[in-house]
PDB file of C-alpha atoms and ligand atoms in Angstrom:
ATOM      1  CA  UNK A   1     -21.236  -7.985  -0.805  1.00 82.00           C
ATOM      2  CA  UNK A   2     -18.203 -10.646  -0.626  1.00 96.00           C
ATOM      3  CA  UNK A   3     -18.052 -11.837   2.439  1.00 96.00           C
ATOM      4  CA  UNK A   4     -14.276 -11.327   3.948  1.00 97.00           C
ATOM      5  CA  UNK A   5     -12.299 -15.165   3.904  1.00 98.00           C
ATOM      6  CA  UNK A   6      -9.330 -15.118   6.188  1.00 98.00           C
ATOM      7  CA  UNK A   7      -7.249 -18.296   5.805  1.00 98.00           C
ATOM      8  CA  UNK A   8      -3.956 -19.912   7.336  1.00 98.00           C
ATOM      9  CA  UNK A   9      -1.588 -21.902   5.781  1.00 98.00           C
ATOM     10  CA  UNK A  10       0.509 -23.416   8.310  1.00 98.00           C
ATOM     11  CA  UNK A  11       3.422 -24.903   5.692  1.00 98.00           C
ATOM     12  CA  UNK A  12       5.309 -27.380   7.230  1.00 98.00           C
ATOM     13  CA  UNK A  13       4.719 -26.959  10.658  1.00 98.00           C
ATOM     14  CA  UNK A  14       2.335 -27.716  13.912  1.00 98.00           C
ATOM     15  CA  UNK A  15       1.920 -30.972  15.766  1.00 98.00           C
ATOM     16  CA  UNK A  16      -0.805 -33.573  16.712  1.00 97.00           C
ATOM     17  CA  UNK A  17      -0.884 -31.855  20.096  1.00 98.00           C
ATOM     18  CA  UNK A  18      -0.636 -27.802  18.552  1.00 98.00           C
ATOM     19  CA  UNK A  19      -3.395 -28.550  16.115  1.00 98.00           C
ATOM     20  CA  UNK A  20      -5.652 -29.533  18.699  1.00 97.00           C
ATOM     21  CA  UNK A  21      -4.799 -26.603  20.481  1.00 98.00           C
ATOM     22  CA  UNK A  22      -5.129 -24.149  18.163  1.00 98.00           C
ATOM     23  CA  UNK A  23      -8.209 -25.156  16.702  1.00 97.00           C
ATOM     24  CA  UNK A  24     -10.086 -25.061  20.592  1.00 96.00           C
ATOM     25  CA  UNK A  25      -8.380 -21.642  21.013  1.00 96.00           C
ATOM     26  CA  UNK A  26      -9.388 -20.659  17.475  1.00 96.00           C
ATOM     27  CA  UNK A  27     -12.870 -21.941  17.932  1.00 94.00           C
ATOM     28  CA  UNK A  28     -13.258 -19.931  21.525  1.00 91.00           C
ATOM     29  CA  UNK A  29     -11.892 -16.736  20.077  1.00 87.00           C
ATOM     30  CA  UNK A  30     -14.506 -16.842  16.672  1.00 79.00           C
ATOM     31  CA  UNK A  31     -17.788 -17.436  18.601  1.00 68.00           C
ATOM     32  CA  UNK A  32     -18.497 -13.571  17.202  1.00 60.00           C
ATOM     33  CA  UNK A  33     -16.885 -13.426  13.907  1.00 72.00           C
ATOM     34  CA  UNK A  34     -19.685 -14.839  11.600  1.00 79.00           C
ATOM     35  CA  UNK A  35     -18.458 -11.796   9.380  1.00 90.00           C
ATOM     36  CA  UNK A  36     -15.337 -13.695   8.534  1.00 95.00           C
ATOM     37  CA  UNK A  37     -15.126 -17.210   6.261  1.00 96.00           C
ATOM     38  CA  UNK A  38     -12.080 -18.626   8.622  1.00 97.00           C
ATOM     39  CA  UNK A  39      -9.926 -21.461   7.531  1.00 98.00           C
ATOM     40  CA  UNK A  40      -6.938 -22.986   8.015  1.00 98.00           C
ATOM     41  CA  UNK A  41      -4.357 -25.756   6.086  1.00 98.00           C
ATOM     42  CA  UNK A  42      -2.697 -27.760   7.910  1.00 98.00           C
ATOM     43  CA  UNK A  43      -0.001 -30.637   6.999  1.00 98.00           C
ATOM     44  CA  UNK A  44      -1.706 -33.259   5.396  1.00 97.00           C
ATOM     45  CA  UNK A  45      -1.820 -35.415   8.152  1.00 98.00           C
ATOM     46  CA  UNK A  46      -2.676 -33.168  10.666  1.00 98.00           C
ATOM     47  CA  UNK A  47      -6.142 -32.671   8.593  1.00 98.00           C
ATOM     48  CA  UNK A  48      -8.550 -35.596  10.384  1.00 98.00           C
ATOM     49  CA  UNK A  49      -7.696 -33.865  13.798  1.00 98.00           C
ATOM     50  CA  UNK A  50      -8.222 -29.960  12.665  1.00 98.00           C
ATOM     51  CA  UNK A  51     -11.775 -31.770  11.202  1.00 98.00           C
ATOM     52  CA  UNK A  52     -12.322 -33.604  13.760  1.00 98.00           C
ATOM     53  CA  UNK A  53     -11.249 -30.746  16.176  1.00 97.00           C
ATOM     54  CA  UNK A  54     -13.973 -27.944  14.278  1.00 96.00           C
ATOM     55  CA  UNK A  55     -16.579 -30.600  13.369  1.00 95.00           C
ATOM     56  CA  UNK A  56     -19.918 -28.102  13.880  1.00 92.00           C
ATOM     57  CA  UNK A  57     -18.281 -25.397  13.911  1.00 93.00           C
ATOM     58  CA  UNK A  58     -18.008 -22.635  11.089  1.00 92.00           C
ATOM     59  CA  UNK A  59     -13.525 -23.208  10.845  1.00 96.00           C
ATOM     60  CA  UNK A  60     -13.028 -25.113   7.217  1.00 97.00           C
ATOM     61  CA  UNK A  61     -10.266 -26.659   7.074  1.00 98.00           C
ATOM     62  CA  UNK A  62      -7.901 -27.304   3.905  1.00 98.00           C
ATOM     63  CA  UNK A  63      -4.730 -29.008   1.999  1.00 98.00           C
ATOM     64  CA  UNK A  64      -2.385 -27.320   1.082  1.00 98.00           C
ATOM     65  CA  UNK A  65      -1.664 -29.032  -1.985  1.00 98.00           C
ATOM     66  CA  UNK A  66      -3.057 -31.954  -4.347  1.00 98.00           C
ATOM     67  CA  UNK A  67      -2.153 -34.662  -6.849  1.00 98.00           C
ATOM     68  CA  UNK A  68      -3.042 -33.910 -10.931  1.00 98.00           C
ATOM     69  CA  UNK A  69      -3.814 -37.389 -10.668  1.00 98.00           C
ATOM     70  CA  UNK A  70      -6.662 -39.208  -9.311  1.00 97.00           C
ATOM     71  CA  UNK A  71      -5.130 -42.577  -8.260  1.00 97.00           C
ATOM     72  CA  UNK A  72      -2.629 -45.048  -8.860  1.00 98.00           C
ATOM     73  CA  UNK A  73       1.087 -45.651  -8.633  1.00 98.00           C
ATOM     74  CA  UNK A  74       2.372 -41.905  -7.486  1.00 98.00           C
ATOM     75  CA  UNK A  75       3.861 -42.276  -4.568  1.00 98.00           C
ATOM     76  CA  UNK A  76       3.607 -39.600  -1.978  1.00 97.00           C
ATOM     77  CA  UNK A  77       0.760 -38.197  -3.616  1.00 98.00           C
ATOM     78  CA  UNK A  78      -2.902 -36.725  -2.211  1.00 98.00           C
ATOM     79  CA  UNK A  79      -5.802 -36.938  -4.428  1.00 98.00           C
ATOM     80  CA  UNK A  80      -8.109 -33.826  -4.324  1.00 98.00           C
ATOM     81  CA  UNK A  81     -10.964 -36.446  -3.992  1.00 98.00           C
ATOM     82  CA  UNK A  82      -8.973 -37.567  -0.906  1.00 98.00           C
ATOM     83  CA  UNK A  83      -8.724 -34.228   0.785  1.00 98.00           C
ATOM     84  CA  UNK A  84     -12.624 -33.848   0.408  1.00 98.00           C
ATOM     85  CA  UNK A  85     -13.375 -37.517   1.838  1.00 98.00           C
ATOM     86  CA  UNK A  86     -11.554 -36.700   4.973  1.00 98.00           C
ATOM     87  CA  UNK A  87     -13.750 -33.230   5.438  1.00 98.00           C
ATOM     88  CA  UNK A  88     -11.466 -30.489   3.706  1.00 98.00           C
ATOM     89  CA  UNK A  89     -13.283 -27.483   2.102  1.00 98.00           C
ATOM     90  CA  UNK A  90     -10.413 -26.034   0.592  1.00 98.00           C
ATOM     91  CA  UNK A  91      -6.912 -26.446  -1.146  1.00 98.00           C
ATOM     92  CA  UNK A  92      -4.262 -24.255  -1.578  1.00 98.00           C
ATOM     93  CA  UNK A  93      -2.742 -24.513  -5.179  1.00 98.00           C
ATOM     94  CA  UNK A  94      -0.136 -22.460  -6.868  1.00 98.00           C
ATOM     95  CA  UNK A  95       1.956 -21.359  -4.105  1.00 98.00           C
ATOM     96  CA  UNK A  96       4.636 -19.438  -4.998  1.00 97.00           C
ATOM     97  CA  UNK A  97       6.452 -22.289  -2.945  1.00 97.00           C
ATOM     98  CA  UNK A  98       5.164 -24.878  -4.708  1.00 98.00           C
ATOM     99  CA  UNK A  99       5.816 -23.129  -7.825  1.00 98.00           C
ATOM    100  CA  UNK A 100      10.027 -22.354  -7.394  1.00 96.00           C
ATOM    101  CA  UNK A 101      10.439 -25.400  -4.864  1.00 97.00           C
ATOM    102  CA  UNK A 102       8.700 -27.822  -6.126  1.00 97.00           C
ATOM    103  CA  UNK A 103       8.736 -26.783  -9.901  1.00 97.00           C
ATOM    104  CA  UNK A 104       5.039 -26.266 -10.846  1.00 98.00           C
ATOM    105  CA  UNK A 105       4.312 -24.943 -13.899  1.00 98.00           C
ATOM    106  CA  UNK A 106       0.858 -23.139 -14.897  1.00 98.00           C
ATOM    107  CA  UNK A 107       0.611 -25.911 -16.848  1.00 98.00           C
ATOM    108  CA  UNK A 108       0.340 -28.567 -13.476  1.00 98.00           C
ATOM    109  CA  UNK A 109      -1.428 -26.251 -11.463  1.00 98.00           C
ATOM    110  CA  UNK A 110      -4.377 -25.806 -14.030  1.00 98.00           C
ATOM    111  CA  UNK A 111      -4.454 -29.722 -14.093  1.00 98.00           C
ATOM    112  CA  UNK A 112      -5.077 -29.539 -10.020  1.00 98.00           C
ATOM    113  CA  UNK A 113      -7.517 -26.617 -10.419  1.00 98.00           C
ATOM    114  CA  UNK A 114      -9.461 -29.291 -12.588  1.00 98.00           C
ATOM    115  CA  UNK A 115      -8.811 -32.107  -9.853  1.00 98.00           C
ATOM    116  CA  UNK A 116      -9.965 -29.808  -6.906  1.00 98.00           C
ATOM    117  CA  UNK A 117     -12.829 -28.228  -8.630  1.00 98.00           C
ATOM    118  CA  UNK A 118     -14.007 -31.674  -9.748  1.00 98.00           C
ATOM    119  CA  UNK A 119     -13.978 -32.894  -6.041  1.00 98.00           C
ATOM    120  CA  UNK A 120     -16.094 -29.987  -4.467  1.00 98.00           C
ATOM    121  CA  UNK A 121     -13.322 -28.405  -3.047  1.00 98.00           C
ATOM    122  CA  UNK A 122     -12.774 -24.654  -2.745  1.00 98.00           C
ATOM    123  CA  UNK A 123      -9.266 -23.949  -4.716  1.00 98.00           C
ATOM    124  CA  UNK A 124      -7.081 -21.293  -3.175  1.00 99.00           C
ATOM    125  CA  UNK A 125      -5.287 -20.160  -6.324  1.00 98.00           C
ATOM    126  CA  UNK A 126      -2.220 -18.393  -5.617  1.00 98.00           C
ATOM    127  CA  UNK A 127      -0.331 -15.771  -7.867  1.00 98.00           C
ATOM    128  CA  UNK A 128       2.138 -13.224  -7.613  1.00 98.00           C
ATOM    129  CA  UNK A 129       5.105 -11.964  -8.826  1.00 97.00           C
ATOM    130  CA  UNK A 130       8.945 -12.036  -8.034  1.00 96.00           C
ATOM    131  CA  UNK A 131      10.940  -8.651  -6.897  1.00 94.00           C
ATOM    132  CA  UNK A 132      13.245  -8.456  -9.937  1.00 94.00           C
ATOM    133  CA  UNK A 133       9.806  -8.878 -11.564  1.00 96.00           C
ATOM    134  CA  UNK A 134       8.445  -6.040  -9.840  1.00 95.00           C
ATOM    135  CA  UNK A 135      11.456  -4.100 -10.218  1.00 93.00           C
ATOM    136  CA  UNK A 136      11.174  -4.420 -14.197  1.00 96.00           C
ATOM    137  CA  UNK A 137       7.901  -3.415 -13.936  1.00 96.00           C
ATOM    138  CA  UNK A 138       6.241  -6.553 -14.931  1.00 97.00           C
ATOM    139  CA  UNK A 139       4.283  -7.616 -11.695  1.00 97.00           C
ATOM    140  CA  UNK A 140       0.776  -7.488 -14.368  1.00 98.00           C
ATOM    141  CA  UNK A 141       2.118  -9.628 -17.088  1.00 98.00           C
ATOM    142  CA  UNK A 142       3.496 -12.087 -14.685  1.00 98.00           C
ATOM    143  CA  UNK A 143       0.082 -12.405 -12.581  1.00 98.00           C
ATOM    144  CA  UNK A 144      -1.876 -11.691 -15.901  1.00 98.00           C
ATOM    145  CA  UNK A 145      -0.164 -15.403 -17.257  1.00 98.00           C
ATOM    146  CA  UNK A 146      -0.652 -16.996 -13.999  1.00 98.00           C
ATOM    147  CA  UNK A 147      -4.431 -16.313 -14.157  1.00 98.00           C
ATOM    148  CA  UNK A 148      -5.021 -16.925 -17.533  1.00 98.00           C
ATOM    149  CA  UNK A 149      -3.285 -20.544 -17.501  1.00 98.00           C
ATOM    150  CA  UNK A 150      -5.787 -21.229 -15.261  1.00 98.00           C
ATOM    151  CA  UNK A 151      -9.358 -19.535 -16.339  1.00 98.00           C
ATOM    152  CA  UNK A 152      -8.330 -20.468 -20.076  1.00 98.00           C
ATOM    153  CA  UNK A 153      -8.375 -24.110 -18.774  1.00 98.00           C
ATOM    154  CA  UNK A 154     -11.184 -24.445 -15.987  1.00 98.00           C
ATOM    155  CA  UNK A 155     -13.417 -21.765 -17.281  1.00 98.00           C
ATOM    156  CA  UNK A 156     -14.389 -18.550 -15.954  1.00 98.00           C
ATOM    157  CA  UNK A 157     -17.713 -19.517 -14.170  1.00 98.00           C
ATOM    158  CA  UNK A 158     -15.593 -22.086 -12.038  1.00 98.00           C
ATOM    159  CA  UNK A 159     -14.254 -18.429 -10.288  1.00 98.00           C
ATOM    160  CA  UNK A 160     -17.519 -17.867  -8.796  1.00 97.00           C
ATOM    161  CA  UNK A 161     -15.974 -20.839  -6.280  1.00 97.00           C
ATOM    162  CA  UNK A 162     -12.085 -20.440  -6.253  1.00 98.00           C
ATOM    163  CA  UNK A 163     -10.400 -17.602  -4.218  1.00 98.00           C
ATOM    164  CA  UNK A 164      -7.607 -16.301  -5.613  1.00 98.00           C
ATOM    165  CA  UNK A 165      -5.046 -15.766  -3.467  1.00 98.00           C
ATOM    166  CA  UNK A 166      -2.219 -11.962  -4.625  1.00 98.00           C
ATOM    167  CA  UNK A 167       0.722 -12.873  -3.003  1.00 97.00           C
ATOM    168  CA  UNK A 168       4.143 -11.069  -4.271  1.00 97.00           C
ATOM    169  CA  UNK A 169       7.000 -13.727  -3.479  1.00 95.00           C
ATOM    170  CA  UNK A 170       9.043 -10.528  -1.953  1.00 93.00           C
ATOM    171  CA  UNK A 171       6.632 -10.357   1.164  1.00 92.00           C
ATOM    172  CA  UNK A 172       6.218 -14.181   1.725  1.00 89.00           C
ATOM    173  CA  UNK A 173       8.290 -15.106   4.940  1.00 86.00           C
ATOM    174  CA  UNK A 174      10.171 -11.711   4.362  1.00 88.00           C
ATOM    175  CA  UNK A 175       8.165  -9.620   7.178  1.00 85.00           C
ATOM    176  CA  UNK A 176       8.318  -7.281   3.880  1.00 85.00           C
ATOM    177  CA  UNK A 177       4.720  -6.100   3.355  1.00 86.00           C
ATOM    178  CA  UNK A 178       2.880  -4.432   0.031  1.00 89.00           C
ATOM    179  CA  UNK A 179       1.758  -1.160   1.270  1.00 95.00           C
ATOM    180  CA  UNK A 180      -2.127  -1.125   1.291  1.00 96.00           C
ATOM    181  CA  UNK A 181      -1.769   0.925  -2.390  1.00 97.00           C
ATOM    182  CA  UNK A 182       0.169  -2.024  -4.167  1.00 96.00           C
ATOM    183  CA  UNK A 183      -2.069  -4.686  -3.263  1.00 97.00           C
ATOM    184  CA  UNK A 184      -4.571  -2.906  -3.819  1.00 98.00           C
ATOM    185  CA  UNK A 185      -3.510  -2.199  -7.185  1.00 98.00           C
ATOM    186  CA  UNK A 186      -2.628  -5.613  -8.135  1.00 98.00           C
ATOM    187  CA  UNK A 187      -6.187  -7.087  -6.688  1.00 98.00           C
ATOM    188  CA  UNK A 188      -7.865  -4.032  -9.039  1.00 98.00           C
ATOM    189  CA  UNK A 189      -6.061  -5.295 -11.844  1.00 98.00           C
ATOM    190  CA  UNK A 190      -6.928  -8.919 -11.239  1.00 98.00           C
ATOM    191  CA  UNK A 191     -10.802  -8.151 -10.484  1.00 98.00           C
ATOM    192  CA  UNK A 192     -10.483  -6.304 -13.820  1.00 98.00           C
ATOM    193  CA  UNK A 193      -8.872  -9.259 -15.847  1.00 98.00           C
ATOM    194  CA  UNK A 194     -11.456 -11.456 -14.719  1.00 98.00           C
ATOM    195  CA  UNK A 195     -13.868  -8.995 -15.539  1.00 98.00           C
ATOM    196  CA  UNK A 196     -13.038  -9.343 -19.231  1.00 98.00           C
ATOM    197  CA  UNK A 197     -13.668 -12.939 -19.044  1.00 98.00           C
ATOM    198  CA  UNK A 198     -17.080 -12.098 -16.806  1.00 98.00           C
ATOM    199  CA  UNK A 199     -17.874  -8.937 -15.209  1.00 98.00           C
ATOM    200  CA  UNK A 200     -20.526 -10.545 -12.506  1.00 98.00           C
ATOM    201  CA  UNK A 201     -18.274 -13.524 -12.233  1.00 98.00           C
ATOM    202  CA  UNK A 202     -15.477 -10.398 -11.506  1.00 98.00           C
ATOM    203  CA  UNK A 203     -17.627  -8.662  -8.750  1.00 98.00           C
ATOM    204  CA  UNK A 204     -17.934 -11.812  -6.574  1.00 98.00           C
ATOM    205  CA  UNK A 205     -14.703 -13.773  -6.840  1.00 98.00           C
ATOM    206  CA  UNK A 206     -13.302 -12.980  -3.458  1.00 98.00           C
ATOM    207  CA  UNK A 207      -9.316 -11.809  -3.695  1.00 98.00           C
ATOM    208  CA  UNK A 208      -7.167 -12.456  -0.960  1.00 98.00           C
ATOM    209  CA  UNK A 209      -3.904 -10.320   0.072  1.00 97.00           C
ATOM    210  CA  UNK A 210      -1.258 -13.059   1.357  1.00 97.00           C
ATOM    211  CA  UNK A 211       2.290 -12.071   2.101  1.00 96.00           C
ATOM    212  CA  UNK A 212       3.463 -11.419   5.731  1.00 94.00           C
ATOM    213  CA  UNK A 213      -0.043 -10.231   7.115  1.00 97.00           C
ATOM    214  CA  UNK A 214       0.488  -8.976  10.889  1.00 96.00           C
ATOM    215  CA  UNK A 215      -1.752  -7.836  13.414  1.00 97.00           C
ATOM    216  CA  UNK A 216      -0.055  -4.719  12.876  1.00 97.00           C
ATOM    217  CA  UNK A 217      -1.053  -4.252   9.317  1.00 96.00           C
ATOM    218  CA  UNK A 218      -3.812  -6.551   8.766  1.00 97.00           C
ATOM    219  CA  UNK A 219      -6.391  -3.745   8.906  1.00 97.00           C
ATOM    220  CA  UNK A 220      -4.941  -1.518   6.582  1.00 97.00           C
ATOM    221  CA  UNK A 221      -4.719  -3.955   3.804  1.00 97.00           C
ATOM    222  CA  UNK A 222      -8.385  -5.631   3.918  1.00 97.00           C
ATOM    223  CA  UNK A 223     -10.121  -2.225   4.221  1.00 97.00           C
ATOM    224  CA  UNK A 224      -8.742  -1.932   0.420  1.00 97.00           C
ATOM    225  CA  UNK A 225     -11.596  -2.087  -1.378  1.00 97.00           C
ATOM    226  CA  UNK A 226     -10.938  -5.678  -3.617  1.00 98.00           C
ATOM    227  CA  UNK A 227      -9.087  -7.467  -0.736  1.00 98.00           C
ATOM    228  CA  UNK A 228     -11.843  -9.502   0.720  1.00 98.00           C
ATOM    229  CA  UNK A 229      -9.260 -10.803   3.328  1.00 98.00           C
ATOM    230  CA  UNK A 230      -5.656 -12.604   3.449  1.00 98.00           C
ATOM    231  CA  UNK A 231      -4.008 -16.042   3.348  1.00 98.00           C
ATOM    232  CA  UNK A 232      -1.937 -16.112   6.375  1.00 98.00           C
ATOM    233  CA  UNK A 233       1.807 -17.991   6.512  1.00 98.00           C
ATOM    234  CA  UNK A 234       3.936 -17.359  10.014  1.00 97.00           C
ATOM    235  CA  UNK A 235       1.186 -15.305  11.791  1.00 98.00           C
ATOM    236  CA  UNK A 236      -1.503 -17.957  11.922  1.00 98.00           C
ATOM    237  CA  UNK A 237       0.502 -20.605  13.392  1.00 98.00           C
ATOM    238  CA  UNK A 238      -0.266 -18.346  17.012  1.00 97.00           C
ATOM    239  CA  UNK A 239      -4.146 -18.676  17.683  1.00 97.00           C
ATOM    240  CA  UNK A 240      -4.054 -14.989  19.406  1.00 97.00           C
ATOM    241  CA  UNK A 241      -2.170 -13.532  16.479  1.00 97.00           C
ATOM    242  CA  UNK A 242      -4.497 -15.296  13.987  1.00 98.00           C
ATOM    243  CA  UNK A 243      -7.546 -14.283  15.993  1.00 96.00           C
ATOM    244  CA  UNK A 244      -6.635 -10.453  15.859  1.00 96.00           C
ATOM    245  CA  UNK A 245      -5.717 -10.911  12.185  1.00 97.00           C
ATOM    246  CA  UNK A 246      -9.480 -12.216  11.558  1.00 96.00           C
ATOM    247  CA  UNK A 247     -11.089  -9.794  13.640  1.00 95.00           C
ATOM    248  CA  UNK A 248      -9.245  -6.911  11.391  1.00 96.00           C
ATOM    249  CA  UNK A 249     -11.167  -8.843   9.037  1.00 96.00           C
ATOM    250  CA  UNK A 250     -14.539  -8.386  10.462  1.00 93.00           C
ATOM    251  CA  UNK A 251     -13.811  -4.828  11.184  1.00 90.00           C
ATOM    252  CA  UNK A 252     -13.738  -4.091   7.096  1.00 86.00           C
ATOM    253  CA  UNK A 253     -17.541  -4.839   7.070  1.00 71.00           C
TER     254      UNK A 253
HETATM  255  P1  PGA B 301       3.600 -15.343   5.348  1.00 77.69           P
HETATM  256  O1  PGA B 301       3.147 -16.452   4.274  1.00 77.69           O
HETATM  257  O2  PGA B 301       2.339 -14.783   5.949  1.00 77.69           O
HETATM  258  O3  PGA B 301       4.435 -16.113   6.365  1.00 77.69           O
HETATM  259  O4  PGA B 301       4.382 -14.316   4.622  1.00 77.69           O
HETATM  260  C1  PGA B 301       2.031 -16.264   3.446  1.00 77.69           C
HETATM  261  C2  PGA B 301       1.900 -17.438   2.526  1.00 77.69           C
HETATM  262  O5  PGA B 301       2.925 -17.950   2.067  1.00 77.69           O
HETATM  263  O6  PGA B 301       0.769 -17.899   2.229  1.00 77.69           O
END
């Protein structure tokens, strides 16, 4: 049975003072969820205090990001050895942001998977397709090449770790949601091309739905049978929202 792994990824936003916040109300709110792996990624800097904030407590915290490099003269640059020395469990890589903003290629996001999985840390890998993508009908080729950059370099077993993360870029920030049947046919269709690399390795790796999960629709989506949970943009900046969205979570099993 995967165990459901509800994570949020705050972007660029949140404070000192709301990270400390969030993380007590957070922490108050999931004394009963031990159903639910619950995470969240804050901005870099905010890390030590959602660590220091959870230290005990079952909330992992993450980056949301991390060098291809190890060290030296790359300025502005976070090492995913770094991210683990200060207490991270996770890193978000791939991100459909990261991708079109920031001009990531498979190519530099299977050199972090390396970095990340070489430093302990739990990568979030994040795939999913564009709408004119969709609309051509080519959402599985598009997620099929994002995958297969990466397993093709890190190796299959490595995905009894990383948590893949199906987000189509047309519901990111959009309020525009998959219905339950379209991510749940893209996460079949993922489960199943990692099954051709591994079939056990295919059964465990737990898939997450990300792409304007609500409250409203959060249950919907994770009783699909492969979503094993969501990564979570605007709606887990609000403890109460993020809370509800986590118990949905919990409900599934
Ligand atoms: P959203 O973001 O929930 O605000 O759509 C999800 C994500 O980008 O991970």
């Amino acid at each position: 049975m995967r165990q459901p792994v509800v994570i949020g990824n705050w972007k660029l936003n949140g404070s000192p003072a709301s990270t400390e916040a969030w993380v007590s109300a957070v922490l108050t709110g999931t004394g009963a969820l031990d159903a639910v792996e619950i995470g969240m990624c804050p901005p870099c800097v905010l890390i030590p205090s959602a660590v220091n904030g959870s230290a005990g407590s079952a909330l992992r915290i993450g980056g949301q990001d991390c060098a291809e490099q190890v060290s030296g003269a790359y300025t502005g640059e976070v090492s995913a050895d770094l991210l683990r020395a200060v207490g991270c469990h996770y890193v978000i890589l791939g991100h459909s942001e990261r991708r079109s903003l920031f001009g990531e290629t498979d190519a530099v996001i299977a050199r972090k998977m390396v970095r990340a999985l070489a430093a302990g840390l739990v990568p979030v890998l994040c795939v999913g397709e564009t709408l004119a993508e969709r609309e051509a009908g080519h959402m599985e080729a598009v997620v099929r090449t994002q995958v297969r950059a990466v397993v093709d370099v890190v190796g299959i077993q490595a995905f009894e770790r990383v948590i893949v993360a199906y987000e189509p870029i047309w519901a990111i920030g959009t309020g525009l949601t998959a219905t339950p049947a379209q991510a749940q046919a893209m996460h079949a269709f993922i489960r199943g091309l990692l099954a051709e690399y591994n079939p056990h390795v295919a059964r465990i790796v737990r898939l997450q739905y990300g792409g304007s999960v609500k409250p409203e629709n959060a249950a919907e989506l994770f009783a699909q049978p492969d979503i094993d949970g969501g990564l979570i943009g605007g709606a887990s900046l609000k403890a109460e929202e993020f809370l509800s969205i986590c118990r949905a979570a919990a409900e599934t099993r």
